[in-house]
XYZ file of C-alpha atoms in Angstrom:
124
model
C 88.639 92.309 110.706
C 90.187 89.174 109.263
C 93.968 89.100 109.292
C 96.641 86.589 108.402
C 100.132 87.657 109.349
C 103.107 85.626 108.194
C 106.583 85.708 109.653
C 109.752 83.636 109.666
C 111.032 84.167 106.161
C 114.613 85.073 105.428
C 117.834 84.150 103.704
C 119.244 80.676 104.253
C 121.834 78.495 102.586
C 120.841 75.394 100.676
C 120.289 72.534 103.071
C 119.175 74.849 105.840
C 115.837 75.222 107.584
C 113.245 77.880 108.262
C 109.939 77.849 110.095
C 107.180 80.079 108.821
C 104.343 81.145 111.095
C 100.934 82.509 110.220
C 98.815 84.060 112.941
C 95.126 84.270 112.108
C 92.560 86.594 113.643
C 89.016 87.687 112.980
C 87.565 84.275 112.138
C 87.000 80.868 113.711
C 90.255 79.065 113.090
C 88.892 75.566 113.651
C 86.279 75.931 110.884
C 88.735 76.697 108.126
C 91.272 75.094 105.880
C 94.677 76.741 105.948
C 97.202 76.707 103.175
C 100.706 77.789 102.339
C 101.243 78.937 98.777
C 104.345 80.348 97.134
C 105.194 82.451 94.133
C 108.657 82.539 92.623
C 109.732 85.365 90.292
C 108.217 84.913 86.865
C 106.114 81.943 87.935
C 102.519 81.388 88.914
C 101.592 80.979 92.538
C 101.426 77.323 93.579
C 100.074 75.420 96.520
C 102.771 74.056 98.803
C 100.930 72.557 101.752
C 97.358 72.500 103.028
C 95.953 71.833 106.481
C 92.462 71.198 107.755
C 92.152 72.783 111.192
C 89.086 70.652 111.941
C 90.566 67.189 111.417
C 94.285 67.979 111.004
C 94.494 66.315 107.612
C 97.330 67.556 105.416
C 98.480 67.775 101.831
C 101.927 68.421 100.399
C 103.013 69.222 96.888
C 105.360 66.593 95.486
C 108.164 69.154 95.323
C 108.193 69.579 99.114
C 107.016 66.194 100.346
C 109.387 64.784 102.955
C 111.037 68.176 103.526
C 108.211 70.462 104.674
C 105.794 69.913 107.546
C 102.615 71.859 108.184
C 101.156 72.032 111.667
C 98.994 74.223 113.829
C 98.456 75.453 117.329
C 94.710 75.972 117.430
C 94.908 77.656 120.830
C 97.123 80.313 119.262
C 95.264 80.441 115.920
C 98.595 79.803 114.273
C 99.660 77.561 111.422
C 103.307 76.730 110.837
C 105.369 75.524 107.913
C 108.606 73.850 108.932
C 110.912 73.804 105.932
C 113.960 71.565 106.028
C 116.587 70.663 103.435
C 115.828 73.867 101.577
C 116.820 74.151 97.946
C 117.410 77.231 95.768
C 114.224 76.357 93.890
C 112.276 76.921 97.107
C 113.035 80.628 96.798
C 109.721 82.471 96.629
C 107.302 84.676 98.477
C 105.299 82.417 100.745
C 101.676 83.239 101.468
C 99.333 81.939 104.116
C 95.680 81.605 103.150
C 92.440 80.496 104.774
C 89.359 78.952 103.235
C 85.877 78.672 104.728
C 85.527 75.281 103.059
C 86.119 72.096 105.006
C 88.691 69.587 103.877
C 91.696 70.498 101.753
C 90.697 72.777 98.897
C 93.394 72.851 96.247
C 92.386 75.835 94.153
C 93.554 79.325 95.081
C 90.158 80.719 94.160
C 88.645 78.742 97.038
C 90.667 80.678 99.613
C 88.940 83.677 101.133
C 91.695 85.334 103.113
C 95.362 85.917 102.323
C 98.364 87.199 104.191
C 100.820 89.719 102.846
C 103.534 87.145 102.187
C 107.005 86.537 103.518
C 110.135 86.214 101.392
C 112.183 83.032 101.525
C 115.513 83.081 99.722
C 117.708 80.009 99.518
C 121.259 80.542 98.309
C 123.277 77.834 96.622
């Protein structure tokens, strides 16, 4: 059974940091692209950061570039999202997703597996 389990969300003040973790099981981690997406209340889900487990290439949305860092521990089948200098507009439910495609697929529809999400709330 494929599972993606996120953790690390919470409430933090603006300027603070959080590290999200996503533990994957049930599929070959190294053969997939991993992504962090987020959905704020009343807004569509958007891609935040993508990671290719095969070649470690990355992508960041402009809104988080320079503040967020995606990384992985392939031995632990875990992908992380380090979030620094958090802003109130970063408040959202953050989802981890995995795609069987190589590279960095941008479209949500290209992701095959999704976690349940973890809430991040940034207070001003």
